[in-house]
Every structure is written in structure tokens, then in C-alpha cells.
Short mmCIF file of C-alpha atoms and ligand atoms in Angstrom, two decimals:
data_model
loop_
_atom_site.label_atom_id
_atom_site.label_comp_id
_atom_site.label_asym_id
_atom_site.label_seq_id
_atom_site.Cartn_x
_atom_site.Cartn_y
_atom_site.Cartn_z
CA MET A 1 2.83 -22.00 14.40
CA GLY A 2 4.63 -20.25 17.28
CA LYS A 3 4.15 -16.77 18.58
CA HIS A 4 4.97 -13.89 16.23
CA THR A 5 6.40 -10.56 17.29
CA VAL A 6 5.04 -7.57 15.40
CA VAL A 7 5.88 -3.88 15.68
CA LEU A 8 2.74 -1.76 16.02
CA ILE A 9 2.93 1.85 14.86
CA PRO A 10 -0.38 3.59 15.67
CA GLY A 11 0.56 6.74 13.73
CA ASP A 12 -1.63 9.84 14.08
CA GLY A 13 -4.89 11.34 12.83
CA ILE A 14 -7.25 8.39 12.29
CA GLY A 15 -4.23 6.07 12.62
CA PRO A 16 -4.72 4.93 16.23
CA GLU A 17 -8.47 4.37 15.63
CA VAL A 18 -8.03 2.08 12.61
CA VAL A 19 -4.86 0.38 13.86
CA HIS A 20 -6.63 -0.54 17.10
CA ALA A 21 -9.47 -2.03 15.03
CA ALA A 22 -7.04 -4.09 12.95
CA GLN A 23 -5.21 -5.27 16.05
CA LYS A 24 -8.48 -6.49 17.60
CA ILE A 25 -9.45 -8.41 14.47
CA VAL A 26 -6.01 -10.00 14.07
CA GLU A 27 -6.11 -11.10 17.71
CA ALA A 28 -9.60 -12.56 17.27
CA THR A 29 -8.23 -15.10 14.78
CA GLY A 30 -6.36 -16.72 17.66
CA VAL A 31 -2.93 -16.25 16.06
CA GLU A 32 -0.57 -15.45 18.88
CA ILE A 33 1.16 -12.12 18.50
CA GLU A 34 3.33 -10.10 20.81
CA TRP A 35 2.92 -6.45 19.85
CA GLN A 36 5.69 -3.93 20.35
CA THR A 37 4.11 -0.50 20.17
CA VAL A 38 6.31 2.36 18.98
CA GLU A 39 5.57 5.96 18.16
CA ALA A 40 6.44 7.94 15.04
CA GLY A 41 5.54 11.35 13.58
CA THR A 42 4.51 14.38 15.62
CA LYS A 43 4.23 12.49 18.93
CA ALA A 44 7.72 11.05 18.55
CA LEU A 45 9.03 14.47 17.55
CA GLU A 46 7.69 15.97 20.80
CA LYS A 47 9.01 13.10 22.92
CA TYR A 48 12.31 12.17 21.31
CA GLY A 49 13.11 15.14 19.09
CA THR A 50 12.74 13.14 15.86
CA PRO A 51 9.68 11.96 13.93
CA LEU A 52 11.45 8.69 13.08
CA PRO A 53 13.17 7.37 16.22
CA GLU A 54 16.04 4.91 15.78
CA ALA A 55 14.22 2.58 18.19
CA LEU A 56 11.47 2.14 15.59
CA LEU A 57 13.95 1.18 12.88
CA LYS A 58 15.72 -1.16 15.26
CA SER A 59 12.53 -2.93 16.39
CA THR A 60 11.30 -3.33 12.83
CA ARG A 61 14.65 -4.74 11.69
CA ARG A 62 14.62 -7.16 14.60
CA CYS A 63 10.99 -8.34 14.24
CA GLY A 64 10.87 -8.13 10.45
CA VAL A 65 7.16 -7.23 10.46
CA ALA A 66 5.20 -4.10 11.35
CA LEU A 67 1.59 -2.97 11.21
CA LYS A 68 1.54 0.76 10.69
CA GLY A 69 -1.06 3.50 10.82
CA PRO A 70 -0.80 6.64 8.69
CA ILE A 71 1.57 9.37 9.85
CA THR A 72 0.86 12.99 8.95
CA THR A 73 3.42 14.65 6.71
CA PRO A 74 3.49 18.43 6.96
CA ILE A 75 2.83 19.95 3.52
CA GLY A 76 5.53 22.31 2.19
CA ALA A 77 7.76 22.97 5.19
CA GLY A 78 8.42 20.74 8.22
CA PHE A 79 9.89 17.26 8.53
CA PRO A 80 10.01 15.00 5.47
CA SER A 81 7.57 12.11 5.14
CA VAL A 82 8.18 9.50 7.85
CA THR A 83 6.49 6.86 5.73
CA VAL A 84 8.81 7.52 2.80
CA ALA A 85 11.87 7.62 5.10
CA LEU A 86 10.86 4.29 6.67
CA ARG A 87 10.57 2.63 3.27
CA LYS A 88 13.98 3.93 2.26
CA ARG A 89 15.85 3.30 5.50
CA LEU A 90 14.58 -0.28 5.66
CA GLY A 91 14.99 -0.98 1.95
CA LEU A 92 11.28 -1.79 1.51
CA TYR A 93 11.51 -1.59 -2.23
CA ALA A 94 8.15 -2.98 -3.29
CA ASN A 95 4.77 -1.51 -2.50
CA LEU A 96 1.97 -3.97 -3.15
CA ARG A 97 -1.61 -2.72 -3.36
CA PRO A 98 -4.42 -5.09 -4.22
CA VAL A 99 -7.52 -3.13 -5.28
CA ARG A 100 -10.77 -5.11 -5.47
CA SER A 101 -14.42 -4.23 -5.81
CA PHE A 102 -16.44 -4.67 -2.68
CA PRO A 103 -19.86 -6.23 -2.98
CA GLY A 104 -22.50 -3.78 -1.90
CA VAL A 105 -20.29 -0.68 -1.96
CA PRO A 106 -21.62 1.91 -4.33
CA GLY A 107 -18.40 2.04 -6.39
CA ARG A 108 -18.51 2.70 -10.09
CA TYR A 109 -17.59 -0.87 -11.00
CA GLN A 110 -18.13 -4.35 -9.62
CA ASP A 111 -15.42 -6.17 -11.55
CA VAL A 112 -12.21 -4.50 -10.39
CA ASP A 113 -9.40 -6.86 -9.42
CA LEU A 114 -6.14 -5.00 -9.82
CA VAL A 115 -2.77 -5.35 -8.18
CA ILE A 116 -0.63 -2.24 -8.19
CA ILE A 117 3.07 -2.84 -7.65
CA ARG A 118 4.87 0.39 -7.02
CA GLU A 119 8.61 1.00 -6.91
CA ASN A 120 9.14 2.37 -3.45
CA THR A 121 12.65 3.79 -3.13
CA GLU A 122 13.49 6.21 -5.92
CA GLY A 123 11.94 8.08 -8.88
CA LEU A 124 10.56 11.48 -7.88
CA TYR A 125 10.66 10.36 -4.23
CA SER A 126 14.45 10.42 -4.19
CA GLY A 127 14.25 13.55 -2.02
CA LEU A 128 16.63 15.43 -4.31
CA GLU A 129 14.91 18.79 -4.52
CA GLN A 130 16.56 22.18 -4.47
CA TRP A 131 16.29 25.90 -5.03
CA VAL A 132 18.30 26.92 -8.09
CA ASP A 133 17.72 30.63 -7.53
CA ALA A 134 15.12 32.70 -5.68
CA ASP A 135 12.41 31.88 -8.23
CA THR A 136 13.36 28.42 -9.46
CA THR A 137 13.21 24.93 -8.00
CA GLU A 138 14.30 21.54 -9.28
CA ALA A 139 13.38 17.99 -8.32
CA VAL A 140 15.45 15.04 -9.45
CA LYS A 141 13.76 11.91 -10.77
CA ARG A 142 16.33 9.22 -10.12
CA VAL A 143 15.88 5.87 -11.83
CA THR A 144 18.47 3.12 -11.49
CA ARG A 145 18.83 -0.14 -13.35
CA GLY A 146 19.19 -2.08 -10.09
CA ALA A 147 15.96 -0.81 -8.52
CA SER A 148 14.03 -1.11 -11.80
CA LEU A 149 15.09 -4.71 -12.40
CA ARG A 150 14.32 -5.57 -8.79
CA ILE A 151 10.77 -4.19 -8.85
CA ALA A 152 10.06 -5.74 -12.26
CA ARG A 153 11.25 -9.11 -10.95
CA PHE A 154 9.02 -8.69 -7.90
CA ALA A 155 6.00 -7.93 -10.11
CA PHE A 156 6.50 -10.92 -12.39
CA ASP A 157 7.22 -13.26 -9.47
CA TYR A 158 4.04 -12.04 -7.82
CA ALA A 159 2.08 -12.58 -11.04
CA ARG A 160 3.45 -16.10 -11.39
CA ARG A 161 2.76 -17.07 -7.78
CA HIS A 162 -0.78 -15.69 -7.87
CA ARG A 163 -1.58 -16.98 -11.36
CA ARG A 164 -2.11 -13.54 -12.79
CA LYS A 165 -2.25 -13.33 -16.56
CA MET A 166 -0.85 -9.94 -17.42
CA VAL A 167 1.67 -7.36 -16.21
CA THR A 168 1.43 -3.81 -17.56
CA ALA A 169 4.41 -1.49 -17.15
CA VAL A 170 3.23 2.09 -16.59
CA HIS A 171 5.40 4.92 -17.90
CA LYS A 172 5.77 8.28 -19.63
CA ALA A 173 8.78 7.32 -21.73
CA ASN A 174 7.58 9.42 -24.66
CA ILE A 175 8.56 12.48 -22.60
CA LEU A 176 10.96 11.11 -19.98
CA LYS A 177 12.96 9.19 -22.52
CA LEU A 178 15.93 8.37 -20.34
CA SER A 179 14.44 7.76 -16.89
CA ASP A 180 11.17 6.06 -17.83
CA GLY A 181 13.01 4.61 -20.82
CA LEU A 182 15.37 2.77 -18.47
CA PHE A 183 12.43 1.61 -16.34
CA LEU A 184 10.82 0.10 -19.45
CA GLU A 185 14.05 -1.45 -20.68
CA CYS A 186 14.35 -3.28 -17.34
CA ALA A 187 10.69 -4.37 -17.37
CA ARG A 188 11.13 -5.84 -20.88
CA GLU A 189 14.27 -7.67 -19.88
CA VAL A 190 12.52 -9.33 -16.93
CA ALA A 191 9.32 -10.00 -18.92
CA ALA A 192 11.33 -12.21 -21.28
CA ASP A 193 11.88 -14.66 -18.41
CA TYR A 194 8.13 -15.10 -17.86
CA PRO A 195 6.73 -16.18 -21.23
CA GLU A 196 3.46 -17.44 -19.71
CA ILE A 197 2.58 -13.91 -18.51
CA GLU A 198 1.40 -11.38 -21.05
CA TYR A 199 3.47 -8.19 -20.92
CA ARG A 200 2.12 -4.78 -21.93
CA GLU A 201 3.16 -1.15 -21.65
CA ARG A 202 0.84 1.81 -21.13
CA ILE A 203 1.55 5.53 -20.97
CA VAL A 204 0.34 6.69 -17.57
CA ASP A 205 -2.25 9.20 -18.83
CA ALA A 206 -3.79 6.69 -21.23
CA LEU A 207 -3.79 4.09 -18.47
CA CYS A 208 -5.77 6.45 -16.20
CA LEU A 209 -8.35 6.97 -18.93
CA ASN A 210 -8.57 3.22 -19.51
CA LEU A 211 -8.89 2.47 -15.82
CA VAL A 212 -11.82 4.85 -15.47
CA LEU A 213 -13.55 3.51 -18.60
CA ASP A 214 -12.90 -0.21 -18.19
CA PRO A 215 -10.90 -1.26 -15.11
CA GLY A 216 -11.79 -4.94 -15.57
CA ARG A 217 -9.32 -5.20 -18.47
CA HIS A 218 -6.30 -4.62 -16.24
CA ASP A 219 -4.44 -7.03 -14.02
CA VAL A 220 -1.01 -6.35 -12.45
CA LEU A 221 0.27 -2.78 -12.91
CA LEU A 222 4.03 -2.28 -12.56
CA CYS A 223 4.57 1.38 -11.70
CA PRO A 224 7.43 3.76 -10.94
CA ASN A 225 7.02 5.48 -7.58
CA LEU A 226 4.91 8.59 -8.30
CA TYR A 227 2.66 7.02 -10.95
CA GLY A 228 2.03 4.16 -8.54
CA ASP A 229 0.91 6.63 -5.88
CA ILE A 230 -1.49 8.43 -8.20
CA VAL A 231 -2.83 5.33 -9.94
CA SER A 232 -3.53 3.70 -6.54
CA ASP A 233 -5.74 6.56 -5.39
CA LEU A 234 -7.52 6.53 -8.75
CA ALA A 235 -8.06 2.78 -8.44
CA ALA A 236 -9.27 3.18 -4.85
CA GLY A 237 -11.79 5.69 -6.14
CA LEU A 238 -13.11 3.10 -8.59
CA VAL A 239 -13.96 0.66 -5.83
CA GLY A 240 -15.47 3.13 -3.37
CA GLY A 241 -12.75 5.08 -1.62
CA LEU A 242 -9.46 5.26 0.21
CA GLY A 243 -10.77 3.49 3.29
CA LEU A 244 -10.87 0.13 1.50
CA VAL A 245 -7.39 -0.48 0.13
CA PRO A 246 -4.50 -2.06 2.06
CA ALA A 247 -0.82 -2.04 1.16
CA ALA A 248 2.34 -3.95 1.94
CA ASN A 249 5.85 -2.50 1.80
CA ILE A 250 8.18 -5.39 1.22
CA GLY A 251 11.97 -5.70 1.35
CA GLU A 252 14.49 -8.45 1.99
CA GLY A 253 13.09 -10.40 4.94
CA MET A 254 11.12 -7.42 6.17
CA ALA A 255 7.66 -5.96 5.57
CA ILE A 256 5.44 -3.14 6.81
CA PHE A 257 1.68 -3.37 6.35
CA GLU A 258 -0.51 -0.28 6.18
CA ALA A 259 -3.54 1.35 4.57
CA ILE A 260 -3.07 3.39 1.41
CA HIS A 261 -4.91 6.31 2.96
CA GLY A 262 -3.30 9.08 4.96
CA SER A 263 -4.13 10.35 8.42
CA ALA A 264 -7.39 12.07 7.29
CA PRO A 265 -7.21 14.93 9.81
CA ASP A 266 -10.69 16.10 8.75
CA ILE A 267 -12.33 13.09 10.43
CA ALA A 268 -9.71 12.21 13.08
CA GLY A 269 -11.06 11.77 16.60
CA GLN A 270 -14.67 11.46 15.43
CA GLY A 271 -14.67 7.67 15.50
CA ILE A 272 -16.07 7.37 11.97
CA ALA A 273 -12.99 6.29 9.98
CA ASN A 274 -13.44 3.18 7.89
CA PRO A 275 -11.22 0.47 9.42
CA THR A 276 -11.42 -1.83 6.35
CA ALA A 277 -8.08 -0.92 4.73
CA MET A 278 -6.22 -1.37 7.99
CA ILE A 279 -8.04 -4.63 8.81
CA LEU A 280 -7.17 -5.99 5.36
CA ALA A 281 -3.57 -4.86 5.89
CA GLY A 282 -3.69 -7.02 9.02
CA ALA A 283 -4.85 -9.95 6.87
CA MET A 284 -2.00 -9.37 4.41
CA MET A 285 0.37 -9.36 7.36
CA LEU A 286 -0.95 -12.70 8.62
CA SER A 287 -0.55 -14.17 5.16
CA TYR A 288 3.07 -12.93 5.10
CA LEU A 289 3.61 -14.59 8.47
CA GLY A 290 2.40 -17.87 7.00
CA GLU A 291 -0.98 -17.69 8.76
CA GLU A 292 -2.96 -18.11 5.55
CA GLU A 293 -6.04 -19.59 7.15
CA ALA A 294 -6.42 -16.70 9.61
CA ALA A 295 -5.87 -14.21 6.79
CA ASN A 296 -8.65 -15.82 4.73
CA ARG A 297 -11.03 -15.74 7.67
CA ILE A 298 -10.53 -11.99 8.04
CA GLU A 299 -11.07 -11.35 4.34
CA LYS A 300 -14.25 -13.42 4.35
CA ALA A 301 -15.59 -11.70 7.46
CA VAL A 302 -15.00 -8.26 5.89
CA GLN A 303 -16.70 -9.36 2.66
CA GLU A 304 -19.74 -10.62 4.55
CA VAL A 305 -20.12 -7.36 6.41
CA TYR A 306 -20.18 -5.54 3.06
CA ILE A 307 -22.49 -8.05 1.38
CA ARG A 308 -25.01 -7.57 4.18
CA GLY A 309 -24.46 -3.83 4.20
CA GLU A 310 -24.13 -4.24 7.94
CA ARG A 311 -22.88 -1.43 10.14
CA LEU A 312 -20.84 0.35 7.49
CA THR A 313 -19.07 3.67 8.10
CA PRO A 314 -20.32 6.89 6.42
CA ASP A 315 -17.69 6.90 3.62
CA VAL A 316 -19.27 3.72 2.21
CA GLY A 317 -22.86 4.78 2.64
CA GLY A 318 -23.58 3.69 6.22
CA SER A 319 -23.88 5.49 9.54
CA ALA A 320 -21.87 3.21 11.83
CA THR A 321 -18.83 4.19 13.87
CA THR A 322 -15.38 2.62 13.47
CA LEU A 323 -16.02 0.54 16.59
CA GLU A 324 -19.43 -0.67 15.41
CA MET A 325 -18.05 -1.74 12.05
CA THR A 326 -15.10 -3.44 13.74
CA ASP A 327 -17.50 -5.34 16.00
CA ALA A 328 -19.51 -6.42 12.94
CA VAL A 329 -16.34 -7.92 11.43
CA LEU A 330 -15.36 -9.38 14.79
CA SER A 331 -18.64 -11.24 15.13
CA ARG A 332 -17.95 -13.03 11.84
CA ILE A 333 -14.38 -14.14 12.55
P1 LIG B 401 -1.51 11.52 2.47
O1 LIG B 401 -0.92 12.59 1.66
O2 LIG B 401 -0.92 11.39 3.85
O3 LIG B 401 -1.65 10.19 1.78
P2 LIG B 401 -4.03 12.55 1.73
O4 LIG B 401 -3.91 14.02 1.70
O5 LIG B 401 -4.00 11.75 0.48
O6 LIG B 401 -2.99 11.95 2.78
P3 LIG B 401 -5.90 11.11 3.23
O7 LIG B 401 -5.58 11.37 4.66
O8 LIG B 401 -5.48 9.83 2.66
O9 LIG B 401 -5.38 12.33 2.41
O10 LIG B 401 -7.44 11.22 3.06
C1 LIG B 401 -8.12 11.97 2.09
C2 LIG B 401 -9.58 12.02 2.51
O11 LIG B 401 -10.17 10.73 2.32
C3 LIG B 401 -9.71 12.29 3.98
O12 LIG B 401 -9.74 13.64 4.20
C4 LIG B 401 -10.96 11.56 4.38
O13 LIG B 401 -12.08 12.40 4.21
C5 LIG B 401 -11.00 10.40 3.42
N1 LIG B 401 -10.49 9.16 4.05
C6 LIG B 401 -9.22 8.68 4.02
N2 LIG B 401 -9.13 7.55 4.71
C7 LIG B 401 -10.36 7.28 5.21
C8 LIG B 401 -10.91 6.24 6.01
N3 LIG B 401 -10.18 5.21 6.49
N4 LIG B 401 -12.23 6.31 6.32
C9 LIG B 401 -12.99 7.31 5.88
N5 LIG B 401 -12.53 8.32 5.11
C10 LIG B 401 -11.23 8.32 4.77
#
């Protein structure tokens, strides 16, 4: 296969540390990549006066693929989430998060193999929030038929391609009768076209309980935006933490690969961030680029490092640095 061009967004906080690790591992597979590094977030704000420069959108549209580190979002005031804006501006409507147990990681369970598919463009992330009066605020949860059908179709297509047995739509339609009701209506309509895949529905609170008690019973989870966010962190907790789970944001002919974790300012600059999620995001990216063999090699190398309990970072019970763990993976590529 020829050379690929990939946009590299180091992000901030632990972003540059883990993105650099992922870049090294991807390069070690021998797949030829030309990286186009672009800044976003606080650094871009200082330099270009905006946290999401047009150049970044342009490069990503042109290349079609990006590997992205976390970007800090100020809480409360300040600029809106760059990650959310990127997903919306580029129409990356599906967020795909495979959550698997890692051998040797002291997680609560050893049999987790979930895929969370999260609607990425609307719901409570529609950005429609306002002050009604001095003491009252409102946020709009926007659910459209088009986006709901599209994400349901994505989930069932994914399940079919990956021979998954079951898709569970996650909702709170007992309370949000119209918005989550429409989401469910669309999921049911699509499910009818995939008779070989079992279709279920779970209320989000009951699903959380079930996941904690018996995660092995679940397969593909089809989630509206906010529930997908919360359920992913819960699922990450089941397998040993945020540092282990990668994600893909996928749209029409375009995809951004990242870790599900944020910029973790508490450990930034210390060199102890777990690079696993970002490295696995790199493997997902290679698979998207058609470099399946290289992607598998990375996944196997990461697995082996965990099986041997070799040079793991502190969050998963070791005492290694990001660089040491990256080198352990590198030596097995
Ligand atoms: P965001 O809102 O941007 O998603 P967050 O508030 O959920 O961010 P994170 O930055 O994701 O928070 O991280 C939460 C905590 O998890 C961090 O403070 C850190 O201690 C831990 N953590 C996250 N990612 C990693 C990692 N790669 N390695 C080690 N610890 C991590």
C-alpha cells in the first residue's frame, strides 16, 4: 500500500506525551505515513486567536484521517469543547469505543468485550444552552430522525461486519418520551433490517447496574450522545481505567482517532500517563487505512506487554514511565 497522509493533533495536558508514543509505535510497523502536525486548544488560541483553527479543519478534510490527543476544555466559562466542535464541523457522526478486558490488569472483570457506539452530533451536546432569567438555565436535547437512523444503521452495520450477536439501544424513554422515544423508534426501524442480530432496549440506569454486575452479557451498545459518554467511562472503569480505551470518530470518508480520556492535567508533564489508549487508537487508525496486518501487530504487542506485566504505568499497577512502557510495546512490534 502507498504512503498515507495523517493529520497529527498532539493536544495538551498528557496529549503530546501519549500521541508521541502512538506515533512511534505506528511508525515501527513500517507503514509509511506522512504526518501533518497541527495545533488546537489553548496553544492554538494563543497563536492564532482561536482554539480550533480553520487550517486544522482543512487539513483533516483533505487527508481524511487524523490522530488526535486530548484537548482541555475549560469548565464553566471559556471556549466550548474543541473536540465536540471538531466532531460537529466535520460531520463525524459515529463514535466507536471498543472496551475489552486486559489480561493482567487488576480490573473487576476478565470477560468484558463491549463496543459502545455513541451518537456524536446532537442530543444534549447540541450546544443549545441559555439563561432564561437570572436564576434559571435551560439546555436543549435535540434528537432528529436523520441522525438517529444514521447512527442506528452504523451500529447494525458494525455488528454485522464484526459478527456481533446483539445490539442494545440505550435510552431513558420512560421520562424523555419524545426525544429518547424518537431515538428508539429509529433503532427499531433499522433493527428490522438485521434479523440475524438480536435487538434489545435498556433504560440507561438499569444498563449501568447491569454493566457493573455482569458486563459479559452485553455486546454492542447503541447510545445517544450523553449516555454514550457516561457509559464509556463506566465501562472503562470495569476494565481498569481510562488509559486503556481508544475511540474512533467516523463520518463520511473521514475519521479522527483518539483516546477516550481527557487531558488529565493532574499528571501532565510527569511522564507517567498510560499510552495504551492512544496506541490502540493508532491501531484502529491503521485498520481504517486498510493496514490490517500492522494494526493486529500493535494490538498483539500491547496484549503481550500486559500479559507479562512488563513495564506498566502506575494507573495499571506498575511503576514505569510512558516512555518505558512505549519501549516495551515497541520491542514486541
Ligand atoms: P474530559 O472531560 O476532558 O474527558 P475528564 O475530566 O474526564 O476529562 P480525564 O482527563 O479523562 O478527565 O482524566 C481523569 C483522570 O483519569 C485523570 O485525572 C487521571 O488521573 C486519569 N487518567 C486519564 N487518562 C489517563 C492516562 N492515559 N494514564 C493515566 N491516568 C489517566
